[in-house]
Every structure is written in structure tokens, then in C-alpha cells.
PDB file of C-alpha atoms in Angstrom:
ATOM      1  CA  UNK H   1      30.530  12.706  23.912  1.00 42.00           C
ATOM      2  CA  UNK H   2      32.489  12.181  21.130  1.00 46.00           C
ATOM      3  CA  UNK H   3      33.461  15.183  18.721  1.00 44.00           C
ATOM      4  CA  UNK H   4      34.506  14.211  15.221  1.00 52.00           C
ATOM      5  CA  UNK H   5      35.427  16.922  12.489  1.00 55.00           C
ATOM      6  CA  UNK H   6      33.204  15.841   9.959  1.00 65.00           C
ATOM      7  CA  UNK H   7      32.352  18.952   7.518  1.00 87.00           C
ATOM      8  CA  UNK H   8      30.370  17.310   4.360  1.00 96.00           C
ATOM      9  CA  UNK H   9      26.898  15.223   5.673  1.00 97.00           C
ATOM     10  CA  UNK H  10      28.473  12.256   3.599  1.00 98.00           C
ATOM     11  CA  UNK H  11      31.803  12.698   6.101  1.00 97.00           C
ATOM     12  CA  UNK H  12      29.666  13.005   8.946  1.00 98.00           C
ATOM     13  CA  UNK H  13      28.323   9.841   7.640  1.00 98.00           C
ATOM     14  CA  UNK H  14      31.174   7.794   7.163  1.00 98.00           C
ATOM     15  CA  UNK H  15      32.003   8.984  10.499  1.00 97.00           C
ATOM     16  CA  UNK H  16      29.208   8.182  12.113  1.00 98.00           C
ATOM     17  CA  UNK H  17      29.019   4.381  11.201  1.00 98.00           C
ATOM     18  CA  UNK H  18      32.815   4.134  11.907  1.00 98.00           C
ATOM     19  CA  UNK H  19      31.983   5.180  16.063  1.00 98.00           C
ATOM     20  CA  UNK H  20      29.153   2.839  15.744  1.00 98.00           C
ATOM     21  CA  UNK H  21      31.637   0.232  14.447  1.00 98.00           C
ATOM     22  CA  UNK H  22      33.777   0.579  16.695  1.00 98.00           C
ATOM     23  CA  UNK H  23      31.557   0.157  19.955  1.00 98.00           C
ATOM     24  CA  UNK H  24      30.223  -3.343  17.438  1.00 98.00           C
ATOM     25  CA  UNK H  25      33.892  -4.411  17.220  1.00 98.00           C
ATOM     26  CA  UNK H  26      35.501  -3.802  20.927  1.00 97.00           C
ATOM     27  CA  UNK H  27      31.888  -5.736  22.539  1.00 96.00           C
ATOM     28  CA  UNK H  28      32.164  -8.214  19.984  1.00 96.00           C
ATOM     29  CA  UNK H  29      32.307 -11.794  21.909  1.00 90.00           C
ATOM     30  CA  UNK H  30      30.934 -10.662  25.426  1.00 87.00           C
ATOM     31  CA  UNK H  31      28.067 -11.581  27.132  1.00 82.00           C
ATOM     32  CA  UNK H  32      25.164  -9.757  26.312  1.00 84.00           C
ATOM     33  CA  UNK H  33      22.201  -8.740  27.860  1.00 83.00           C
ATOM     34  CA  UNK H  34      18.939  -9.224  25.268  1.00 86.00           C
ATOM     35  CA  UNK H  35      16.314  -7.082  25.148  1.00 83.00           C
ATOM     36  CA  UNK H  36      13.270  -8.692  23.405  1.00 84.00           C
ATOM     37  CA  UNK H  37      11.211  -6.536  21.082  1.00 80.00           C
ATOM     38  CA  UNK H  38       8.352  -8.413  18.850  1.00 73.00           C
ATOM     39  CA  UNK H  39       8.040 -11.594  17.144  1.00 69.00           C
ATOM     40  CA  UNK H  40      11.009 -13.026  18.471  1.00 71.00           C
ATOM     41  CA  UNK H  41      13.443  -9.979  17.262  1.00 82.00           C
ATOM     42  CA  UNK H  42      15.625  -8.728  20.157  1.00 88.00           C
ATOM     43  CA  UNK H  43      18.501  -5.747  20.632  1.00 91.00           C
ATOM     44  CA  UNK H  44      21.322  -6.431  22.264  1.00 93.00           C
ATOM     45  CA  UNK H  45      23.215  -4.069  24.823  1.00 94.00           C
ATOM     46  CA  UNK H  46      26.254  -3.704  21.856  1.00 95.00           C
ATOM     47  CA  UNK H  47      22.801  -2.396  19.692  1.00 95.00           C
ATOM     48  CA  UNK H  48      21.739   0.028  22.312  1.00 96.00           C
ATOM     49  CA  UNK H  49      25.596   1.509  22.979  1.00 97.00           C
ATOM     50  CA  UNK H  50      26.312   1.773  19.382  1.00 98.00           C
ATOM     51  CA  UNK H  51      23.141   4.064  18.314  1.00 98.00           C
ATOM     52  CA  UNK H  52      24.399   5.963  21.410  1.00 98.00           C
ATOM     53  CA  UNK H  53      27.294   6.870  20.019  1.00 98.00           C
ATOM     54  CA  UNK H  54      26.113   7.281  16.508  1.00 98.00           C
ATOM     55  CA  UNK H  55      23.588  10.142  17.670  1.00 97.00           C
ATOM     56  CA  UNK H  56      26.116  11.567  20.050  1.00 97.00           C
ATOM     57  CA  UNK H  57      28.177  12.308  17.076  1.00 97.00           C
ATOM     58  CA  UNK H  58      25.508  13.471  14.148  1.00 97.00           C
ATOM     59  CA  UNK H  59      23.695  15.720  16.730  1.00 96.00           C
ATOM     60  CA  UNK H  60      26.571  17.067  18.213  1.00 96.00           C
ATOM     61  CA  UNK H  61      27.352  18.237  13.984  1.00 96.00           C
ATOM     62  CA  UNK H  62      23.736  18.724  12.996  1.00 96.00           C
ATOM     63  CA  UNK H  63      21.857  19.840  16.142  1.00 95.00           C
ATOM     64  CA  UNK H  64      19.112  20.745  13.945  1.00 94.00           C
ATOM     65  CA  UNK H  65      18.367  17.371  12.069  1.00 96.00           C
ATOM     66  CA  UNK H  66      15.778  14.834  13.645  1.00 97.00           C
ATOM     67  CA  UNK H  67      16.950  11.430  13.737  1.00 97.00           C
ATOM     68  CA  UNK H  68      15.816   8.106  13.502  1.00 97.00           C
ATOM     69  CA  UNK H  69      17.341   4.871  15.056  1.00 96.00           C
ATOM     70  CA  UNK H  70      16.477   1.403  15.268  1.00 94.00           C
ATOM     71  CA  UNK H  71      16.117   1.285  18.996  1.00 94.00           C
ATOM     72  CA  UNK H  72      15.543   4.929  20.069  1.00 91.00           C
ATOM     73  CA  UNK H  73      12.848   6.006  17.537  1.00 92.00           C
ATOM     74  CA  UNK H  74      12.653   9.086  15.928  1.00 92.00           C
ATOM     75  CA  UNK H  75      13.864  12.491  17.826  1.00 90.00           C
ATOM     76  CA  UNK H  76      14.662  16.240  17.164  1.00 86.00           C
ATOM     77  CA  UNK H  77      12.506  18.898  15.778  1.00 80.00           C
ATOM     78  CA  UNK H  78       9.180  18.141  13.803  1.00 82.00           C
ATOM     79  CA  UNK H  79       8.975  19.104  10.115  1.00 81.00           C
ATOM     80  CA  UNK H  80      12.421  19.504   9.423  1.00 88.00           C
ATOM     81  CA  UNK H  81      13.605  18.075   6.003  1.00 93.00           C
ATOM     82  CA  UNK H  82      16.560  16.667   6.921  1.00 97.00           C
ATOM     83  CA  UNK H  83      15.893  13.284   8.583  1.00 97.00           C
ATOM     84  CA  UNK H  84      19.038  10.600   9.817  1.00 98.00           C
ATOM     85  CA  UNK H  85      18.615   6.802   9.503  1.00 98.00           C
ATOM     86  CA  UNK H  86      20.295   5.090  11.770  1.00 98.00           C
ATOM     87  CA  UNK H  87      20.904   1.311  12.298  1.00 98.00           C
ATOM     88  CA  UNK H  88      23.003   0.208  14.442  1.00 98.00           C
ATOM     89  CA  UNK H  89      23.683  -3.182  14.289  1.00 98.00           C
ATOM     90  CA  UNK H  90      22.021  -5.140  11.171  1.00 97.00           C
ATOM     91  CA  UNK H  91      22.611  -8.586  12.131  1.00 96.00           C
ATOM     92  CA  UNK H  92      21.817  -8.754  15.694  1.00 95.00           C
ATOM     93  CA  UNK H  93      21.127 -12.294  15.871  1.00 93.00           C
ATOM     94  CA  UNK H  94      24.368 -13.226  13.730  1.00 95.00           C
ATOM     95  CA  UNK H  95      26.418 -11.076  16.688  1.00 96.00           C
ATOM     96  CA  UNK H  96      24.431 -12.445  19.410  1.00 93.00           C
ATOM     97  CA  UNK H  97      26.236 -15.822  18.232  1.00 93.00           C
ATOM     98  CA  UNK H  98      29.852 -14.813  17.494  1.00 95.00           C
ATOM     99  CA  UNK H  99      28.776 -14.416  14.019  1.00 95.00           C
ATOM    100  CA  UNK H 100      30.561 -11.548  12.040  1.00 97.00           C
ATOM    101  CA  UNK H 101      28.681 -10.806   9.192  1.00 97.00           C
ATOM    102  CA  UNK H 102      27.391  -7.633  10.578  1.00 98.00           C
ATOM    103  CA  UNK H 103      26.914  -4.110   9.069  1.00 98.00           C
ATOM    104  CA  UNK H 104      26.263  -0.220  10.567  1.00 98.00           C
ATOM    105  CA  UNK H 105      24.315   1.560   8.454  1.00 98.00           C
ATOM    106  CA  UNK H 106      23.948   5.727   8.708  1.00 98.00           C
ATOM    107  CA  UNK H 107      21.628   7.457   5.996  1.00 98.00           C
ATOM    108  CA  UNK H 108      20.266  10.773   5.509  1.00 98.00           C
ATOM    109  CA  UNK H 109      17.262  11.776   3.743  1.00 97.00           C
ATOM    110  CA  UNK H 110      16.654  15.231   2.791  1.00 97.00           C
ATOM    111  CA  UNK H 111      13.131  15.611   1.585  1.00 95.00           C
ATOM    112  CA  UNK H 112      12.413  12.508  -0.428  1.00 94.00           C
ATOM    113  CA  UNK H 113      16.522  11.400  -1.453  1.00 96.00           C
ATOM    114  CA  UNK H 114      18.844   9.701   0.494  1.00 97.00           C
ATOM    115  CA  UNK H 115      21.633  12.238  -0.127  1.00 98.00           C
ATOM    116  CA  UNK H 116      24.844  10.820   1.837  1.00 98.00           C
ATOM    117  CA  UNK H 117      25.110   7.364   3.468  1.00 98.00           C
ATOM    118  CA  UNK H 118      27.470   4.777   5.289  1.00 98.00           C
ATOM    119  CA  UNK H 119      27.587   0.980   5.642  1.00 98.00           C
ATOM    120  CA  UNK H 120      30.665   0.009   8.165  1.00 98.00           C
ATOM    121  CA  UNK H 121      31.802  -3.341   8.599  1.00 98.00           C
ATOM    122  CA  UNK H 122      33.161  -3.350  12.040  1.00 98.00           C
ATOM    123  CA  UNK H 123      35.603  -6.812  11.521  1.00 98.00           C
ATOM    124  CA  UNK H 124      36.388  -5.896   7.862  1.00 97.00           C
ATOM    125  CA  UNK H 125      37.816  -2.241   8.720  1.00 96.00           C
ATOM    126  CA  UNK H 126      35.602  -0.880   5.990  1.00 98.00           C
ATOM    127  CA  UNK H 127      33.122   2.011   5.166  1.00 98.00           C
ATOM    128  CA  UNK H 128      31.021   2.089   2.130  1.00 98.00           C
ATOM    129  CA  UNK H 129      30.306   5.116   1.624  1.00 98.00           C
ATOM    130  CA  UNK H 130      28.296   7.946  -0.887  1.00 98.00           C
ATOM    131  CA  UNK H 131      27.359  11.167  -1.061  1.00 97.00           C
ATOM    132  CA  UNK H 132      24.750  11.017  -3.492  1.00 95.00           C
ATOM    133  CA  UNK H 133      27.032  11.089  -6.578  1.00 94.00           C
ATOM    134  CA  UNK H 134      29.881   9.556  -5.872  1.00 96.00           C
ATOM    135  CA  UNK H 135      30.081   5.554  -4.538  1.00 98.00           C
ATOM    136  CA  UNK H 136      33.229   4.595  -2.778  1.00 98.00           C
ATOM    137  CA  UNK H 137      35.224   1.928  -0.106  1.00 98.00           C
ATOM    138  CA  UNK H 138      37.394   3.764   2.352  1.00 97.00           C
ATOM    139  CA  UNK H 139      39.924   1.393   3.737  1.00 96.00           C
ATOM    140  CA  UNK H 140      42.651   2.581   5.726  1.00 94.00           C
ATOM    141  CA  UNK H 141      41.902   6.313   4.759  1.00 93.00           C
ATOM    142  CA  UNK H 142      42.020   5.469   1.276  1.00 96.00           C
ATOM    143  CA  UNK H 143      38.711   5.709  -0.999  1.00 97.00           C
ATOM    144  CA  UNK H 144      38.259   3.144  -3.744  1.00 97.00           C
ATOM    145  CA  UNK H 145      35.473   3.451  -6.423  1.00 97.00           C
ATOM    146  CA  UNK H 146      32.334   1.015  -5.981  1.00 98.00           C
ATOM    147  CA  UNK H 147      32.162  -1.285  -9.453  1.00 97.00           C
ATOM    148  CA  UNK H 148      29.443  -3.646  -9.557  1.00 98.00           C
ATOM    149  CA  UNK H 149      30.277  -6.467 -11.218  1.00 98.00           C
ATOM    150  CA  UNK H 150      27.831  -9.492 -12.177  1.00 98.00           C
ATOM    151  CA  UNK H 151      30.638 -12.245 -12.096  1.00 98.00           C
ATOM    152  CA  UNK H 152      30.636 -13.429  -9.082  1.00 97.00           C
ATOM    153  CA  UNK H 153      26.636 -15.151  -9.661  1.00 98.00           C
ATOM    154  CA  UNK H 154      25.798 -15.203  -6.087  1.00 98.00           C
ATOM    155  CA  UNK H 155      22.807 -13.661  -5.302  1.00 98.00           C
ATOM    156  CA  UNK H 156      21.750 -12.340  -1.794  1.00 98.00           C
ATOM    157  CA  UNK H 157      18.006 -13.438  -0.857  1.00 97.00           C
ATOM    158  CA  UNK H 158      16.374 -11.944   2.843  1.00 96.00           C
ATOM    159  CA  UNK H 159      14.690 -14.409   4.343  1.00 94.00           C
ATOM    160  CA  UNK H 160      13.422 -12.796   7.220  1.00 91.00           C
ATOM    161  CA  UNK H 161      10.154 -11.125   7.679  1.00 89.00           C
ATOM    162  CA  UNK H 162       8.353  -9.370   7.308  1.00 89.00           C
ATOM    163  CA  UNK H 163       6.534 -11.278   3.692  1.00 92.00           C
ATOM    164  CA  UNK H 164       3.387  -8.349   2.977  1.00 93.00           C
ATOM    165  CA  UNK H 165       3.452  -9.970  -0.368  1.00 93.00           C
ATOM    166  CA  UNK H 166       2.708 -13.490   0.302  1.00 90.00           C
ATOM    167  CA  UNK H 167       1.454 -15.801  -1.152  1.00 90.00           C
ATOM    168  CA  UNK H 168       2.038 -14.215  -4.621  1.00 90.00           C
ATOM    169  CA  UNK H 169       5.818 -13.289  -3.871  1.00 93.00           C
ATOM    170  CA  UNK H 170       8.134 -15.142  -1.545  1.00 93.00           C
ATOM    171  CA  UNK H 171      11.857 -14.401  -1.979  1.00 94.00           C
ATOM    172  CA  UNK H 172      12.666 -17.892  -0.481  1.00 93.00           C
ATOM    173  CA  UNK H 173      10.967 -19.641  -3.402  1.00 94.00           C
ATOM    174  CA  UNK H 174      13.382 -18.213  -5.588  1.00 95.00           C
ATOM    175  CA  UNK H 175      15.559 -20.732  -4.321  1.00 93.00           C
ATOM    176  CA  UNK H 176      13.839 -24.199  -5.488  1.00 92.00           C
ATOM    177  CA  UNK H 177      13.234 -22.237  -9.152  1.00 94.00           C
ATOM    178  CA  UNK H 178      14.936 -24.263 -11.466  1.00 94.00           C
ATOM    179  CA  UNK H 179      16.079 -21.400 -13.560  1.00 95.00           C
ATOM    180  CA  UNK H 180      17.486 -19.465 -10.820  1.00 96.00           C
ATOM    181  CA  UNK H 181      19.834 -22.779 -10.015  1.00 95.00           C
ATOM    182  CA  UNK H 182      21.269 -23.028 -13.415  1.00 96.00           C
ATOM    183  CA  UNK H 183      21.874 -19.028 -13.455  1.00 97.00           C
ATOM    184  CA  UNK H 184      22.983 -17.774 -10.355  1.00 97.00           C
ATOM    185  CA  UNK H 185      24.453 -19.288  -6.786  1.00 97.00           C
ATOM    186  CA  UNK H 186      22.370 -18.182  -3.787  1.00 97.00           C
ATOM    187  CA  UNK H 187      23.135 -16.667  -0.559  1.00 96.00           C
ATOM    188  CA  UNK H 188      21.997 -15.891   2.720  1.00 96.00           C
ATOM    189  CA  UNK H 189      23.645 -13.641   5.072  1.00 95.00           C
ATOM    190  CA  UNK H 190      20.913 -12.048   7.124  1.00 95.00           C
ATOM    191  CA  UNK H 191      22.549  -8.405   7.288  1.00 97.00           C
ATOM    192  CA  UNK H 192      22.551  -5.232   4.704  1.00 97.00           C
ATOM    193  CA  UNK H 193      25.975  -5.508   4.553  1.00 98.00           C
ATOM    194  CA  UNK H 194      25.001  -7.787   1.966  1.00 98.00           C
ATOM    195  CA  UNK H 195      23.266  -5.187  -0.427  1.00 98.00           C
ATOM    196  CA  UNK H 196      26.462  -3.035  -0.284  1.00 98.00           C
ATOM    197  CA  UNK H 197      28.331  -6.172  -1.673  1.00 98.00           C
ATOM    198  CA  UNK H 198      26.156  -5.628  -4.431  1.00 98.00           C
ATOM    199  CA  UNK H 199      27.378  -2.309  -5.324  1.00 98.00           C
ATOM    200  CA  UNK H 200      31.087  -3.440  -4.888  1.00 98.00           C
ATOM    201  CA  UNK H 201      30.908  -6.360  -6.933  1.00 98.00           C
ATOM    202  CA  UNK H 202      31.266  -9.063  -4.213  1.00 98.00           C
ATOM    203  CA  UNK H 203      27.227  -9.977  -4.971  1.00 98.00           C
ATOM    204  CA  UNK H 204      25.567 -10.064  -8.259  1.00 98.00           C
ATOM    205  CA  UNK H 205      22.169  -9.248  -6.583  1.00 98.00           C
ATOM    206  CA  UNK H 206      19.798  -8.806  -4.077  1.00 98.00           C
ATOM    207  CA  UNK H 207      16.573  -9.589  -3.328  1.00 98.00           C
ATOM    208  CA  UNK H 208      14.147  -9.022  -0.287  1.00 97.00           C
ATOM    209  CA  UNK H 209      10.498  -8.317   0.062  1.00 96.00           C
ATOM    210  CA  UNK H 210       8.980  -5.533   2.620  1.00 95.00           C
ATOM    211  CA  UNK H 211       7.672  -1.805   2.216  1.00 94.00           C
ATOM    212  CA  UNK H 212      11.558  -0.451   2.736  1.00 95.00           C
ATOM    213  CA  UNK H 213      10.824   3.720   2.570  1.00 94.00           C
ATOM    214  CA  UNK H 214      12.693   5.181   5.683  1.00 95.00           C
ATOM    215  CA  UNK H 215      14.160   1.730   6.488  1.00 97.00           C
ATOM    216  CA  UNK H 216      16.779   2.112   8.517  1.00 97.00           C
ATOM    217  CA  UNK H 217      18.484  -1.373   7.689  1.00 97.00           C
ATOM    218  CA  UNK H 218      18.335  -0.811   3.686  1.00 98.00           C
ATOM    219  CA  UNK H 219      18.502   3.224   3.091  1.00 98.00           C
ATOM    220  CA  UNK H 220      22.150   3.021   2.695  1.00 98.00           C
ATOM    221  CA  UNK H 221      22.626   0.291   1.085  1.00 98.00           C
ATOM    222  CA  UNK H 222      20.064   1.446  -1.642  1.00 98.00           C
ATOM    223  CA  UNK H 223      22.013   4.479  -1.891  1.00 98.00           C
ATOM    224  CA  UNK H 224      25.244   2.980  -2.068  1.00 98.00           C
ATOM    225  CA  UNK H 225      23.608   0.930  -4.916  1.00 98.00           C
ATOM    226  CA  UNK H 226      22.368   3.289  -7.010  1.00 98.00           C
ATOM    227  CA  UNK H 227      25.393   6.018  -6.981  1.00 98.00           C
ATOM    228  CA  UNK H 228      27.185   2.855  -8.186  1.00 98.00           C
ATOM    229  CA  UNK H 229      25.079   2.280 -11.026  1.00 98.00           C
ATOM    230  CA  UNK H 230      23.958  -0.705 -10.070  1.00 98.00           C
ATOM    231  CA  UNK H 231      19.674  -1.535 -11.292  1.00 98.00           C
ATOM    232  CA  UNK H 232      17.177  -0.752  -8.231  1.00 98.00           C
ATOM    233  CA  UNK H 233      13.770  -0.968  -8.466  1.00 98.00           C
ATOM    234  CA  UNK H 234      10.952  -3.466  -6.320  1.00 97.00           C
ATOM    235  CA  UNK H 235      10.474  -6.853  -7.167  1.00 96.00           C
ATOM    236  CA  UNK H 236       8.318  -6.406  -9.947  1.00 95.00           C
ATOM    237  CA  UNK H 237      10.683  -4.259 -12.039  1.00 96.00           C
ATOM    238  CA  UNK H 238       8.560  -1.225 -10.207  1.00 96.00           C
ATOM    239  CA  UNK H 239       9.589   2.444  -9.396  1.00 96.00           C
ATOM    240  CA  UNK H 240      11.458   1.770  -5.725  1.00 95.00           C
ATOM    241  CA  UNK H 241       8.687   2.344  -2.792  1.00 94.00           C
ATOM    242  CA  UNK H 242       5.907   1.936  -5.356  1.00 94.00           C
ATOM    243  CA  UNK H 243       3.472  -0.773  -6.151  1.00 93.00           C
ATOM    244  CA  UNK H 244       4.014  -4.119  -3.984  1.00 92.00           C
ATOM    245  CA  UNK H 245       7.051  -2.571  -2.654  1.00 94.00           C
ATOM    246  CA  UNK H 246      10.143  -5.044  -2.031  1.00 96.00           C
ATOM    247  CA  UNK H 247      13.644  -4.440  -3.527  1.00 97.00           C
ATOM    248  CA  UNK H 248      15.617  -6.303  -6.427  1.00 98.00           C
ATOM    249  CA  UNK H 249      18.995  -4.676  -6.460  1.00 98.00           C
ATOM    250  CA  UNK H 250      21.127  -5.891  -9.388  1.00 98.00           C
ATOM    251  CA  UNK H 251      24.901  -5.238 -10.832  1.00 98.00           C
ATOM    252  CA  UNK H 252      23.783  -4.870 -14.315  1.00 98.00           C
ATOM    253  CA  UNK H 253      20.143  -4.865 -16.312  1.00 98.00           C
ATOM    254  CA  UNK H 254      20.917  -8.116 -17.471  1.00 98.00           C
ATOM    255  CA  UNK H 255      21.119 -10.174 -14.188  1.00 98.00           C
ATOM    256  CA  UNK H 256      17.880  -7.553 -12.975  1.00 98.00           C
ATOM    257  CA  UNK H 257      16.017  -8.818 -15.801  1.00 98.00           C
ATOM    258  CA  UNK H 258      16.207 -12.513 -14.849  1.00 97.00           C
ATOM    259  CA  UNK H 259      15.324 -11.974 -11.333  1.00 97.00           C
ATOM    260  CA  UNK H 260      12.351  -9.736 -12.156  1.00 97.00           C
ATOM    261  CA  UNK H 261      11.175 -12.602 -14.626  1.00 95.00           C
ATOM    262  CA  UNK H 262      11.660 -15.212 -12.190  1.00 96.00           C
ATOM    263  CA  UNK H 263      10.013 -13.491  -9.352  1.00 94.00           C
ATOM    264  CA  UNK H 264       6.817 -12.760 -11.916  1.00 91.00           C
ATOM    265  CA  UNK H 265       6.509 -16.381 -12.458  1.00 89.00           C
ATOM    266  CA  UNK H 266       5.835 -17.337  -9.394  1.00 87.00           C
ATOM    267  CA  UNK H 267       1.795 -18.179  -8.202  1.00 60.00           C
ATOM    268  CA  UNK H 268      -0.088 -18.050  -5.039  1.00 57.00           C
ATOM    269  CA  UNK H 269       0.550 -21.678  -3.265  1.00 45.00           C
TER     270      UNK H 269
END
């Protein structure tokens, strides 16, 4: 078991993902075994190991919290408030390939709010972290504030399922509209990591349909996202978890605007 001196939930966070990270990084580029779940999504042995760690470490500091991971489910006592999201490895299928572009993501909700959260990057040595206020990038020990920045024009679009709001809303048509092309530069990476970007500047935006309350891939990185400042909301300019659901996470109103337009023009095919 490992013991970590982790005092504030957003340190026991931050050290959380890091354990996770490390099992990612040290089983990165070994064979491993795949165990299939539905519709052709799978865990890997480096997924199951990871989470293992991860609760090992938040239970040993908050015996009292349930949890809930990716591959394990939800544990620990009923009707507490205090509730751990864990995923393990977002980007399963980019590992499974000796693809890096990989993220471990550690939330915790108390009552309704995310209140302290982690996104790792096992290859990039880094831990986006918040505590509910605060938004920051430790590297090295050091913390750096988040600043969303709109420059960079690339915008993030999931193109995995699940699509609940088909045929009305597709994120992947956002691609072949023309305005969208002249605007921004799109991008598909396939992990959360990707929605932290957002809330460090590397991504103008991010957009993804789904009914994401409790999700353990995108908790954190909504949290890291709005502690930064950044514009959350669902993909029709919606309250977050309200309505048709979906996420449009942008770096300023601006940018948020056009994607919220763009995704209102589209029709049923």
C-alpha cells in the first residue's frame, strides 16, 4: 500500500493521479492483456493496476469517502457526500498502441461541486491541478497558474461515443462547417488530457457530446476549466448537466460564442 502525506483533498488529489501516473508510465510499451467491456471499449491490465493504486492511496487518507473508478465501480459507505472520481487511464486505446497522449484524472465531488481535482500526464511529468479556487501546473514541484489563452485556434472535438444527441447535434460535423474552417484548426486526441489543454492555453476549445455528470473521464478537466476562468456550459450555451447535456469548454466568451452558434446551426440529416 502506498502512504502519501497528502493533507488538503486537492493534495491528496494531485497525489493521487501522480501514483496512477506512474504505474501508466513504468508499463508503458509492454504487452498487455485486454479486457473487453462493451461496444468494442476494452481496459487494459496498466488500467486495472493504476486505479489500484489510486484507491490504495485516497482510502488509505479518506477511509470514509466512497469512490468511484472506471473499472472497479463505485465503493465505500452509502450516502456519504463526499464521492471520488477516478479514471485511470483516459486513452486506453491510444496506450494500447504506443500512443502517449494519455491523461489520469482524480476528482472529488462533495455534494453537487467538484471541489479539488487532478489531470496527470504520465510522459509529460505534469499535474494539473485545482482545488476549487485556485487552477495550477505543478512541474517539478513547482506550481504555475492555468491561463487560457484563445491563440493557439485549435479546437479539441470527441469523436467517440456515446452521440444521445444525434441527429440534431454531432460534434464531428463541426468539422466539414465551413465557418468553423476559416475560424479555428481542429483536433482530435481521444483523451481528457485534451480539455485540461484548454484551461492552460495549449487548446482554444473543446467540444464533446454525452450526459457528463459524475463522469469520471471529464470531472476534472471541467474543474480545472472553470477555476481557470475558462467558459463551460453544454453545447447549446446551456447550464452544464442541463438540457441536451454535452460540453463546449472555451478559453474566452468570444471563441464559446462561435462554437455555440455553429453547433445551433446544424439540422437533423
Amino acid at each position: 500500500m502506498l502512504i502519501v502525506n497528502a493533507g488538503t483533498d486537492a493534495e491528496l488529489a494531485v497525489a493521487a493521479a501522480q501514483a496512477g501516473a506512474a504505474v501508466v508510465r513504468d508499463m508503458y510499451g509492454a504487452s498487455l492483456t485486454r479486457f473487453e467491456k462493451s461496444a468494442g471499449d476494452f481496459a487494459t491490465v496498466a488500467d486495472l493496476e493504476a486505479e489500484k493504486v489510486i484507491l490504495d492511496v485516497i482510502r488509505t487518507a479518506r477511509p470514509d469517502d466512497a469512490v468511484t473508478g472506471e473499472e472497479s465501480g463505485r465503493t465505500g459507505a452509502e450516502g456519504t457526500e463526499r464521492m471520488w472520481l477516478v479514471d485511470p487511464l483516459c486513452g486506453t486505446l491510444n496506450y494500447a498502441v504506443r500512443n502517449m497522449l494519455v491523461a489520469v484524472n482524480v476528482a472529488l465531488r462533495v455534494g453537487t461541486d467538484i471541489t479539488a481535482a487532478a489531470s496527470a500526464d504520465p510522459f509529460a511529468g505534469e499535474v494539473f491541478w485545482t482545488d476549487g479556487e485556485r487552477a495550477c501546473v505543478r512541474r517539478d514541484g513547482v506550481d504555475e497558474e492555468l491561463r487560457p489563452s484563445r491563440e493557439s485556434r485549435l479546437v479539441d472535438v470527441n469523436l467517440d461515443p456515446p452521440f444521445p444527441n444525434e441527429p440534431g447535434f454531432r460534434a464531428a460535423r463541426l468539422l466539414t462547417d465551413t465557418a468553423f474552417a476559416q475560424r479555428f484548426r481542429p483536433r482530435v486526441v481521444s483523451t481528457t488530457l485534451a480539455v485540461a489543454w484548454v484551461a492552460v492555453g495549449r487548446r482554444a476549445a473543446y467540444v464533446t457530446d454525452g450526459h457528463l455528470r459524475d463522469s469520471v473521464h471529464f470531472a476534472s478537466g471541467i474543474a480545472l476549466c472553470q477555476a481557470a476562468g475558462c467558459v463551460v456550459t453544454g453545447i447549446h450555451g446551456q447550464p452544464l448537466h442541463t438540457g441536451a447535456g454535452g460540453l463546449v469548454v472555451a478559453a474566452d466568451q468570444e471563441t464559446h460564442a462561435a462554437l455555440i452558434q455553429m453547433a445551433g446551426n446544424q439540422v437533423p440529416l
